[in-house]
Coordinates of C-alpha atoms in Angstrom, one line a residue:
M1 CA 0.0 0.0 -0.1
P2 CA 2.4 2.8 -1.2
S3 CA 1.1 6.0 -0.2
D4 CA 2.0 9.6 -0.2
C5 CA 2.3 11.7 2.9
I6 CA 1.5 15.6 2.3
Y7 CA 1.5 18.1 4.9
I8 CA -0.3 21.7 4.7
P9 CA -0.4 24.2 7.4
Y10 CA -3.6 23.8 9.7
Q11 CA -4.8 27.4 9.0
D12 CA -5.1 26.5 5.2
T13 CA -7.5 23.8 6.2
H14 CA -10.0 26.6 7.6
S15 CA -11.3 23.9 10.1
F16 CA -9.8 25.0 13.4
S17 CA -10.6 27.7 16.0
K18 CA -8.4 30.7 16.4
L19 CA -7.3 29.4 19.9
V20 CA -6.1 26.4 18.5
L21 CA -4.0 27.7 15.8
D22 CA -2.8 30.6 18.1
Y23 CA -1.6 27.9 20.4
Q24 CA 0.2 25.9 17.8
N25 CA 2.1 29.1 16.7
Q26 CA 2.8 30.0 20.1
I27 CA 1.3 33.2 20.4
P28 CA 2.3 35.3 23.2
D29 CA -0.9 36.0 24.6
L30 CA -1.7 32.2 25.4
Q31 CA 1.8 31.9 27.2
P32 CA 0.3 32.2 30.8
F33 CA -2.1 29.6 30.4
Y34 CA 0.4 26.7 30.0
Q35 CA 3.5 25.4 31.7
Y36 CA 5.6 23.9 29.0
S37 CA 5.6 24.9 25.4
P38 CA 4.4 22.0 22.9
S39 CA 7.7 21.5 21.5
K40 CA 10.9 19.2 22.0
E41 CA 12.3 21.9 24.5
G42 CA 9.0 22.0 26.5
I43 CA 9.1 18.2 26.7
A44 CA 12.6 18.2 27.6
K45 CA 12.0 20.6 30.4
A46 CA 8.7 18.8 31.7
I47 CA 10.8 15.5 31.8
E48 CA 13.2 17.1 34.1
E49 CA 10.5 18.7 36.3
R50 CA 8.4 15.6 36.5
S51 CA 10.7 13.5 38.9
K52 CA 9.7 15.9 41.4
Y53 CA 6.0 15.0 41.6
P54 CA 5.6 11.5 43.2
T55 CA 3.3 8.8 41.7
D56 CA 2.0 5.7 43.4
R57 CA 3.7 3.3 41.0
V58 CA 3.1 0.4 43.1
A59 CA -0.9 1.0 42.6
L60 CA -0.4 1.8 39.1
V61 CA 1.3 -1.6 38.2
D62 CA -0.8 -3.5 40.3
T63 CA -4.0 -2.2 38.9
L64 CA -2.8 -2.7 35.6
H65 CA -1.9 -6.3 36.0
Q66 CA -5.5 -6.6 37.4
Q67 CA -7.1 -5.0 34.6
Y68 CA -5.1 -7.0 32.1
K69 CA -5.4 -10.5 33.9
D70 CA -8.1 -11.8 31.4
L71 CA -6.4 -10.3 27.9
T72 CA -4.2 -12.1 25.9
P73 CA -0.5 -11.0 26.9
I74 CA 1.4 -9.1 24.2
E75 CA 4.9 -8.9 24.7
A76 CA 5.4 -5.0 24.2
V77 CA 2.6 -4.3 26.6
T78 CA 3.6 -6.6 29.4
K79 CA 7.2 -5.0 29.3
N80 CA 5.8 -1.4 29.4
I81 CA 3.5 -2.2 32.4
A82 CA 6.6 -3.8 34.2
S83 CA 8.7 -0.7 33.2
L84 CA 6.4 1.7 35.0
A85 CA 7.5 0.5 38.3
D86 CA 10.8 2.2 37.5
E87 CA 11.2 5.8 38.4
H88 CA 12.7 6.6 35.0
T89 CA 9.7 5.7 33.0
Y90 CA 7.2 8.2 32.0
T91 CA 3.9 8.3 30.1
I92 CA 2.7 9.7 27.0
C93 CA -1.2 10.0 27.6
T94 CA -4.2 10.5 25.5
A95 CA -7.9 10.1 26.9
H96 CA -11.3 9.4 25.5
Q97 CA -14.5 8.0 26.4
P98 CA -15.3 4.5 25.5
N99 CA -17.4 5.1 22.1
L100 CA -19.0 2.4 20.5
L101 CA -16.6 0.8 17.9
T102 CA -14.3 3.6 18.9
G103 CA -16.7 6.2 17.6
Y104 CA -14.7 8.6 15.3
L105 CA -11.5 8.4 13.6
Y106 CA -9.8 10.9 15.8
F107 CA -10.1 8.3 18.5
I108 CA -7.5 6.3 16.5
Y109 CA -5.4 9.3 15.7
K110 CA -5.0 10.3 19.2
I111 CA -3.6 6.8 20.2
L112 CA -1.4 6.8 17.2
H113 CA 0.0 10.2 18.2
A114 CA 0.8 9.0 21.8
V115 CA 2.4 6.0 20.2
K116 CA 4.7 8.0 17.9
L117 CA 5.5 10.6 20.3
A118 CA 6.6 7.8 22.9
E119 CA 8.7 6.3 20.3
E120 CA 10.5 9.4 19.4
L121 CA 11.2 10.4 23.1
N122 CA 12.6 6.7 23.4
K123 CA 15.2 7.4 20.8
S124 CA 16.1 11.1 21.8
H125 CA 16.2 10.1 25.6
P126 CA 17.9 6.8 25.7
N127 CA 18.4 7.1 29.5
K128 CA 14.7 7.0 30.3
H129 CA 11.7 5.3 28.9
F130 CA 8.3 6.3 27.6
V131 CA 5.0 4.6 27.5
P132 CA 2.0 5.4 25.5
V133 CA -1.1 5.1 27.3
Y134 CA -4.8 5.4 26.7
Y135 CA -6.6 6.7 29.4
M136 CA -10.5 5.4 29.1
G137 CA -13.1 7.8 30.4
S138 CA -15.2 5.0 31.2
E139 CA -17.2 6.9 33.8
D140 CA -18.7 9.2 31.2
N141 CA -22.6 8.8 31.2
D142 CA -23.4 10.3 27.8
L143 CA -24.7 7.4 25.9
E144 CA -26.3 9.5 23.4
E145 CA -22.8 10.4 22.4
L146 CA -21.1 7.2 23.0
G147 CA -23.5 4.8 21.6
V148 CA -23.1 6.1 17.9
F149 CA -20.9 5.4 15.1
R150 CA -21.1 5.6 11.3
Y151 CA -20.2 3.4 8.6
E152 CA -20.4 4.0 4.8
G153 CA -22.6 7.2 5.8
E154 CA -25.0 5.2 7.7
R155 CA -25.8 6.0 11.5
Y156 CA -25.8 3.0 13.9
T157 CA -27.3 3.8 17.4
W158 CA -27.1 1.8 20.6
D159 CA -29.9 2.7 23.3
G160 CA -28.0 0.5 26.1
N161 CA -31.2 -1.4 26.4
G162 CA -32.4 0.9 29.0
Q163 CA -29.2 0.9 31.2
T164 CA -28.3 4.0 32.8
G165 CA -25.0 5.4 34.5
A166 CA -21.5 5.1 33.4
V167 CA -21.4 4.0 30.0
G168 CA -18.0 1.8 30.9
R169 CA -20.1 -0.2 33.2
M170 CA -22.8 -1.0 30.8
N171 CA -23.3 -4.8 29.9
T172 CA -23.0 -5.5 26.3
E173 CA -25.6 -8.3 26.2
S174 CA -28.1 -6.3 23.8
L175 CA -25.5 -5.4 21.3
K176 CA -26.0 -8.6 19.0
P177 CA -28.7 -7.1 16.6
L178 CA -26.9 -4.0 15.9
L179 CA -23.6 -6.0 15.0
D180 CA -25.7 -8.3 12.9
N181 CA -27.1 -5.4 11.2
L182 CA -23.5 -3.8 10.5
F183 CA -22.1 -7.4 9.2
R184 CA -24.3 -7.6 6.7
V185 CA -23.0 -4.7 4.9
L186 CA -19.4 -4.8 6.2
G187 CA -16.8 -5.2 3.7
P188 CA -15.5 -5.9 1.2
P189 CA -15.4 -9.5 1.4
S190 CA -11.9 -10.5 2.6
K191 CA -9.7 -12.1 5.2
T192 CA -9.2 -8.7 6.9
T193 CA -13.1 -8.1 7.0
D194 CA -13.5 -11.6 8.6
E195 CA -10.8 -10.6 10.9
L196 CA -12.4 -7.3 11.8
K197 CA -15.8 -9.1 12.5
E198 CA -14.1 -11.6 14.7
L199 CA -12.4 -8.5 16.6
L200 CA -15.8 -6.9 17.2
Q201 CA -17.6 -10.2 18.1
N202 CA -15.0 -10.9 20.6
A203 CA -15.2 -7.5 22.1
Y204 CA -18.8 -6.7 22.3
L205 CA -20.4 -10.4 22.6
K206 CA -17.8 -12.0 24.8
Q207 CA -16.5 -8.9 27.1
P208 CA -18.9 -8.3 30.0
T209 CA -19.0 -4.5 29.9
I210 CA -18.4 -1.5 27.3
G211 CA -15.2 -0.6 29.2
K212 CA -13.7 -4.2 28.7
A213 CA -14.8 -4.4 25.2
T214 CA -13.2 -1.0 24.3
Q215 CA -10.1 -2.2 26.2
Y216 CA -10.1 -5.4 24.4
I217 CA -10.2 -3.7 20.8
V218 CA -7.5 -1.2 21.8
H219 CA -5.4 -3.9 23.3
E220 CA -5.8 -6.1 19.9
L221 CA -5.4 -3.0 17.6
F222 CA -2.5 -1.2 19.3
G223 CA -0.8 -3.5 21.7
R224 CA 1.9 -4.5 19.2
Y225 CA 2.9 -0.9 19.5
G226 CA 3.2 -1.3 23.5
L227 CA 0.2 0.9 24.1
V228 CA -1.2 0.6 27.7
V229 CA -4.8 1.0 28.6
I230 CA -6.0 2.0 31.8
D231 CA -9.5 2.3 33.3
P232 CA -9.5 5.1 36.1
D233 CA -12.6 3.7 37.7
V234 CA -10.6 2.2 40.7
A235 CA -10.8 3.1 44.5
I236 CA -7.2 3.7 45.1
F237 CA -6.8 6.1 42.3
K238 CA -9.9 8.2 43.7
K239 CA -8.5 7.5 47.3
N240 CA -5.1 9.2 46.2
I241 CA -6.9 12.6 45.4
S242 CA -9.3 12.4 48.1
S243 CA -8.0 15.8 49.6
I244 CA -8.8 17.3 46.2
I245 CA -12.4 15.8 46.3
E246 CA -13.0 16.9 49.8
D247 CA -11.8 20.5 48.9
D248 CA -14.1 20.5 45.9
L249 CA -16.9 19.4 48.0
L250 CA -16.7 21.8 50.9
Q251 CA -14.7 24.7 49.9
H252 CA -15.4 24.9 45.8
T253 CA -11.9 26.1 45.3
A254 CA -11.6 24.8 41.6
K255 CA -14.7 26.9 40.5
E256 CA -13.0 30.2 41.7
L257 CA -9.8 29.4 40.0
V258 CA -11.1 28.4 36.6
E259 CA -13.8 31.0 36.5
Q260 CA -10.8 33.5 36.8
Q261 CA -9.0 31.7 34.0
V262 CA -12.1 31.6 32.0
K263 CA -12.3 35.7 32.3
N264 CA -8.6 36.0 31.6
I265 CA -8.7 34.0 28.4
T266 CA -12.2 35.6 27.1
D267 CA -10.7 39.0 27.7
K268 CA -7.9 38.0 25.2
G269 CA -10.8 37.1 22.5
Y270 CA -10.9 33.6 22.9
K271 CA -13.6 31.2 23.7
S272 CA -14.1 29.4 27.0
Q273 CA -14.4 25.7 26.3
A274 CA -15.6 24.2 29.9
Y275 CA -17.3 26.0 32.8
P276 CA -16.8 24.9 36.5
R277 CA -19.7 24.2 38.9
D278 CA -19.5 24.8 42.5
I279 CA -19.0 21.1 42.9
N280 CA -17.3 19.3 40.0
L281 CA -18.1 15.8 40.9
F282 CA -20.8 13.2 39.9
Y283 CA -21.9 10.4 42.6
M284 CA -21.6 7.0 40.8
K285 CA -23.1 3.8 42.1
D286 CA -24.6 0.8 40.4
D287 CA -26.5 2.4 37.4
I288 CA -26.3 5.9 38.8
R289 CA -24.1 8.8 37.8
E290 CA -25.5 12.1 38.7
R291 CA -24.2 15.5 39.8
I292 CA -23.7 16.3 43.2
E293 CA -25.3 19.8 44.4
K294 CA -25.3 21.5 47.9
E295 CA -28.5 22.6 49.1
E296 CA -28.3 24.5 52.5
D297 CA -26.5 22.0 54.9
K298 CA -27.1 18.9 52.7
W299 CA -25.2 17.4 49.7
I300 CA -27.9 15.9 47.2
V301 CA -27.4 13.8 44.3
V302 CA -29.6 15.2 41.6
N303 CA -32.6 13.1 40.1
T304 CA -32.3 10.7 43.1
N305 CA -33.4 10.7 46.7
I306 CA -29.8 10.4 47.8
S307 CA -28.6 13.1 50.0
F308 CA -25.6 13.5 52.7
S309 CA -24.8 15.5 55.7
E310 CA -21.2 16.8 55.7
K311 CA -20.1 14.1 58.3
E312 CA -21.9 11.2 56.0
L313 CA -20.5 12.6 52.9
L314 CA -16.9 12.6 54.2
E315 CA -17.5 9.1 55.5
E316 CA -18.8 8.0 51.9
L317 CA -15.6 9.6 50.6
D318 CA -13.5 7.7 52.9
K319 CA -15.2 4.4 52.7
H320 CA -16.3 4.4 49.0
P321 CA -13.9 6.9 47.1
K322 CA -14.8 5.0 43.6
R323 CA -18.1 6.6 43.9
L324 CA -17.0 10.2 43.5
S325 CA -16.6 10.6 39.8
P326 CA -14.6 13.9 38.6
N327 CA -16.2 16.0 35.7
V328 CA -14.0 17.7 33.1
I329 CA -12.6 20.1 35.5
L330 CA -11.3 17.6 38.0
R331 CA -10.6 14.6 35.6
G332 CA -7.3 15.9 34.6
L333 CA -5.9 16.0 38.1
L334 CA -7.1 12.4 38.6
Q335 CA -5.2 11.4 35.4
E336 CA -2.0 13.2 36.4
T337 CA -1.9 11.8 39.8
M338 CA -2.3 8.3 38.7
L339 CA 0.1 8.4 36.0
P340 CA 4.2 9.5 35.7
N341 CA 3.0 11.6 32.7
V342 CA 4.9 14.3 30.8
A343 CA 2.6 15.1 27.8
F344 CA -1.2 15.0 27.1
I345 CA -2.5 14.5 23.6
G346 CA -5.9 15.9 22.9
G347 CA -8.1 17.4 20.3
G348 CA -8.8 21.2 19.8
A349 CA -11.6 21.2 22.5
E350 CA -9.3 19.2 25.0
V351 CA -6.5 21.7 24.5
A352 CA -8.9 24.7 24.9
Y353 CA -10.2 23.4 28.3
W354 CA -6.7 22.4 29.7
L355 CA -5.5 25.7 29.1
Q356 CA -8.2 27.0 31.5
L357 CA -7.0 24.6 34.3
K358 CA -3.3 25.5 34.8
E359 CA -3.9 27.5 38.1
V360 CA -6.1 24.5 39.3
F361 CA -3.0 22.1 39.0
S362 CA -0.9 24.8 40.5
H363 CA -3.1 24.9 43.6
Y364 CA -3.3 21.4 44.4
K365 CA 0.4 20.8 43.4
V366 CA -0.2 18.5 40.6
F367 CA 2.2 18.4 37.9
Y368 CA 0.7 20.1 34.6
P369 CA 1.9 18.5 31.6
V370 CA 3.0 19.5 28.1
I371 CA -0.4 19.9 26.1
L372 CA -0.3 18.7 22.6
Q373 CA -2.9 18.9 20.0
R374 CA -3.4 15.7 18.3
Q375 CA -2.6 15.2 14.8
S376 CA -5.4 15.7 12.5
A377 CA -5.6 13.9 9.1
M378 CA -7.4 13.0 5.8
W379 CA -7.3 9.8 4.1
I380 CA -7.8 10.2 0.4
K381 CA -8.6 6.8 -1.2
P382 CA -7.5 5.9 -4.6
K383 CA -10.7 6.8 -6.4
Y384 CA -10.7 10.3 -4.9
K385 CA -7.0 10.8 -5.8
A386 CA -8.0 9.8 -9.3
L387 CA -10.9 12.1 -9.4
R388 CA -8.7 15.0 -7.6
Q389 CA -6.3 14.7 -10.5
K390 CA -8.8 14.6 -13.1
L391 CA -10.1 17.8 -12.1
G392 CA -6.9 19.3 -11.8
L393 CA -7.3 20.2 -8.3
S394 CA -4.2 20.6 -5.8
I395 CA -4.4 19.2 -2.2
E396 CA -4.9 23.0 -1.0
D397 CA -7.7 23.3 -3.4
L398 CA -9.8 20.5 -1.5
F399 CA -10.4 22.8 1.4
K400 CA -11.8 25.7 -0.4
P401 CA -15.8 25.9 -0.1
T402 CA -17.4 23.9 -2.9
L403 CA -19.0 27.2 -4.4
I404 CA -15.7 28.7 -5.0
L405 CA -14.5 25.3 -6.7
E406 CA -17.4 25.6 -9.0
E407 CA -16.7 29.3 -9.9
E408 CA -13.1 28.4 -10.6
E409 CA -14.1 25.6 -12.8
V410 CA -16.5 27.8 -15.0
Q411 CA -13.5 30.5 -15.1
K412 CA -11.3 27.9 -16.5
N413 CA -13.7 26.3 -19.1
T414 CA -16.2 28.9 -20.1
V415 CA -15.6 31.1 -23.3
H416 CA -18.0 33.7 -22.0
N417 CA -17.5 36.0 -19.3
W418 CA -20.5 35.5 -16.9
Q419 CA -19.3 38.0 -14.2
T420 CA -20.9 41.5 -14.6
A421 CA -18.6 43.7 -11.9
E422 CA -17.3 45.8 -15.0
E423 CA -20.8 46.3 -16.3
Q424 CA -22.3 47.1 -13.0
K425 CA -19.5 49.8 -12.5
E426 CA -20.5 51.2 -15.9
A427 CA -24.1 50.9 -15.2
N428 CA -23.7 52.5 -11.7
E429 CA -21.7 55.5 -13.2
L430 CA -24.6 56.0 -15.8
L431 CA -27.2 55.5 -13.3
N432 CA -25.7 57.9 -10.8
K433 CA -25.4 60.6 -13.7
L434 CA -29.4 60.1 -14.1
K435 CA -29.8 60.4 -10.3
Q436 CA -27.8 63.6 -10.2
K437 CA -30.1 64.9 -13.4
A438 CA -33.1 63.9 -11.6
I439 CA -32.1 65.7 -8.2
A440 CA -31.3 68.8 -10.2
I441 CA -34.7 68.9 -11.6
D442 CA -36.5 68.2 -8.4
T443 CA -34.6 67.3 -5.1
T444 CA -37.5 65.1 -4.0
L445 CA -36.8 62.8 -6.7
G446 CA -33.6 61.6 -4.9
A447 CA -35.3 58.9 -3.0
S448 CA -37.0 57.6 -6.1
A449 CA -33.8 57.7 -8.1
E450 CA -31.9 55.8 -5.3
A451 CA -34.6 53.1 -5.2
A452 CA -34.4 52.8 -9.0
L453 CA -30.7 52.6 -8.6
A454 CA -30.9 49.7 -6.0
K455 CA -33.4 47.9 -8.1
I456 CA -31.5 47.9 -11.1
S457 CA -28.4 46.7 -9.2
K458 CA -30.2 43.9 -7.8
Q459 CA -31.5 42.9 -11.3
L460 CA -27.9 42.8 -12.4
T461 CA -26.8 40.4 -9.8
V462 CA -29.6 38.1 -10.4
L463 CA -28.7 38.2 -14.0
E464 CA -25.2 37.3 -13.2
K465 CA -26.4 34.4 -11.0
K466 CA -28.4 33.2 -13.8
M467 CA -25.6 33.2 -16.2
L468 CA -23.4 31.4 -13.8
R469 CA -26.0 28.8 -13.5
A470 CA -26.2 28.5 -17.3
E471 CA -22.3 28.0 -17.6
K472 CA -22.5 25.5 -14.6
R473 CA -25.3 23.3 -16.7
K474 CA -22.8 23.2 -19.6
L475 CA -20.3 21.8 -17.1
A476 CA -22.9 19.5 -15.4
T477 CA -20.5 16.4 -15.2
T478 CA -17.5 18.3 -14.0
I479 CA -19.5 20.1 -11.3
G480 CA -20.8 16.5 -10.4
R481 CA -17.3 15.5 -10.0
I482 CA -16.5 18.3 -7.5
H483 CA -19.6 17.3 -5.5
Q484 CA -18.6 13.8 -5.5
L485 CA -15.1 14.6 -4.3
K486 CA -16.1 17.0 -1.7
E487 CA -18.8 14.7 -0.4
G488 CA -16.4 11.8 0.0
L489 CA -13.6 13.6 1.7
F490 CA -15.7 15.8 3.8
P491 CA -18.6 13.9 5.0
K492 CA -21.6 16.3 6.2
G493 CA -19.4 19.0 5.3
G494 CA -16.8 18.5 8.0
L495 CA -13.4 16.6 8.5
Q496 CA -13.6 13.0 8.1
E497 CA -12.0 12.6 11.5
R498 CA -15.1 13.9 13.1
I499 CA -17.5 11.7 11.2
D500 CA -15.9 8.6 9.9
N501 CA -15.1 5.2 11.6
F502 CA -11.9 3.1 11.4
I503 CA -14.2 0.4 10.2
D504 CA -14.6 2.4 6.8
Y505 CA -11.0 1.8 6.3
Y506 CA -9.9 -1.4 8.2
P507 CA -11.4 -3.8 5.8
T508 CA -9.5 -2.8 2.8
Y509 CA -6.1 -1.9 4.5
G510 CA -5.9 -3.9 7.7
D511 CA -3.3 -3.0 10.1
E512 CA -1.5 -1.3 7.4
F513 CA -4.1 1.5 7.9
L514 CA -2.8 2.1 11.4
D515 CA 0.9 1.7 10.3
Q516 CA 0.7 4.3 7.5
L517 CA -1.0 6.8 9.7
K518 CA 1.7 6.3 12.7
E519 CA 4.5 6.9 9.8
G520 CA 2.8 9.8 8.8
I521 CA 2.1 11.5 12.2
L522 CA 4.3 14.5 13.1
P523 CA 4.9 14.0 17.0
Y524 CA 4.8 17.8 17.6
N525 CA 2.1 18.2 15.0
E526 CA 3.1 21.1 13.1
Q527 CA 1.0 20.3 10.1
F528 CA -2.2 18.8 9.0
L529 CA -1.5 15.4 7.5
I530 CA -3.0 14.3 4.0
I531 CA -2.4 10.5 3.1
E532 CA -3.1 9.5 -0.6
D533 CA -3.3 5.9 -1.3
E534 CA -1.9 5.0 -4.8
D535 CA -3.5 1.3 -4.8

């Protein structure tokens, strides 16, 4: 599968926020919001500083051994888990919820970016070791988001068969009909397709929960790279941040700190990504994961009849720390306490909210890692490469709006000039003379003359659009190809990575799909990646 890797500046894709672009370009306005620059130098400094922040490595390794005991061992993973007991081993972490069938392509890109950066750091820092880690957001309860994936443009949805609470804890028993529907159309028929079906069956029909199914899929796909999967839904990890949890429940410190950062960042013209609450924790027990709120002298669990006095709440934290689940404001503190982490890789929204959290980390004396935006990419299959070349479009042209491409195509191929700017200018000059003549006769005619001018100008614009449509009809085949190309590469008008699932590509390419993406990823993510398949 020989393929070309092409890179273009992120701003040329017109698909990313001002904050994301400015962060990549290290604009000075954003420097107060992070600790280390997203660069080789920043990571080197973070590695140097990380040793000052202790990690409970015994609990980490013991937990990983427990979570991996039912999976087929892969040597690279086994070695990496063992290495985490050593104080010279660090992690490169990415995080995501356990979306059904991994959800979107960017799930894959995040993980491969962590793998690639760990590989690069192992080369450049031979006296240390770096382990790529996927931190599973198993406690998320947004099934409407996590229970959806798309294949070949069709949307597949799982409602959990009435289950509620943390999605990672949900059982997989009701997924068979959905998989049966998918398998009827999954293809093309091949050994790789059969292997993919077996992978999905083993995950979702043989694993007891969504969390375990996700771990199984990620282990099977990425274990050969040494990727370690960790599920934070563990009592000891929550116990290790119990002082932070208690402070949030009683003092609400994080809210004040983040609100100030939100003000600071919005004052510089950027949008806020996450907003804190007084209490940034959920209560999670059995099939419940609901927000905790304080009402007078009671702490209540929203949408339930559960409530606590202060004494009861602190007893619950002490005896059952696993039942306290952090939201987006506190989740990073849990992650960075669990792991000896030096860099976190996230999407644009994650970068945005992490930039709001620096002062929270500083207050609680938790290590604040290098924040790297994950690699974004577009995969161009052979039929779309051929179509692009047939239309004579460059890679950069692909990111132009469809209407602009149509107009440029008309300009290239028409023998008639359908644009009326020059004629409108001449007409306006003539009409303005008529307007002045009318005013000279009677000043009250000025308004009538202005209205007539506006009407004529509008009609000329309408005529121009009609001429353009007429030219487009002559080029109907070419215009149709433009639409086919844009719809194929930008599903629903957006980037592939935000819509497509890896199963759109894996049946054709197998593991080479992952290998090629990893090869093309830039560890420090300087540019947008386009991979054109030549087969």
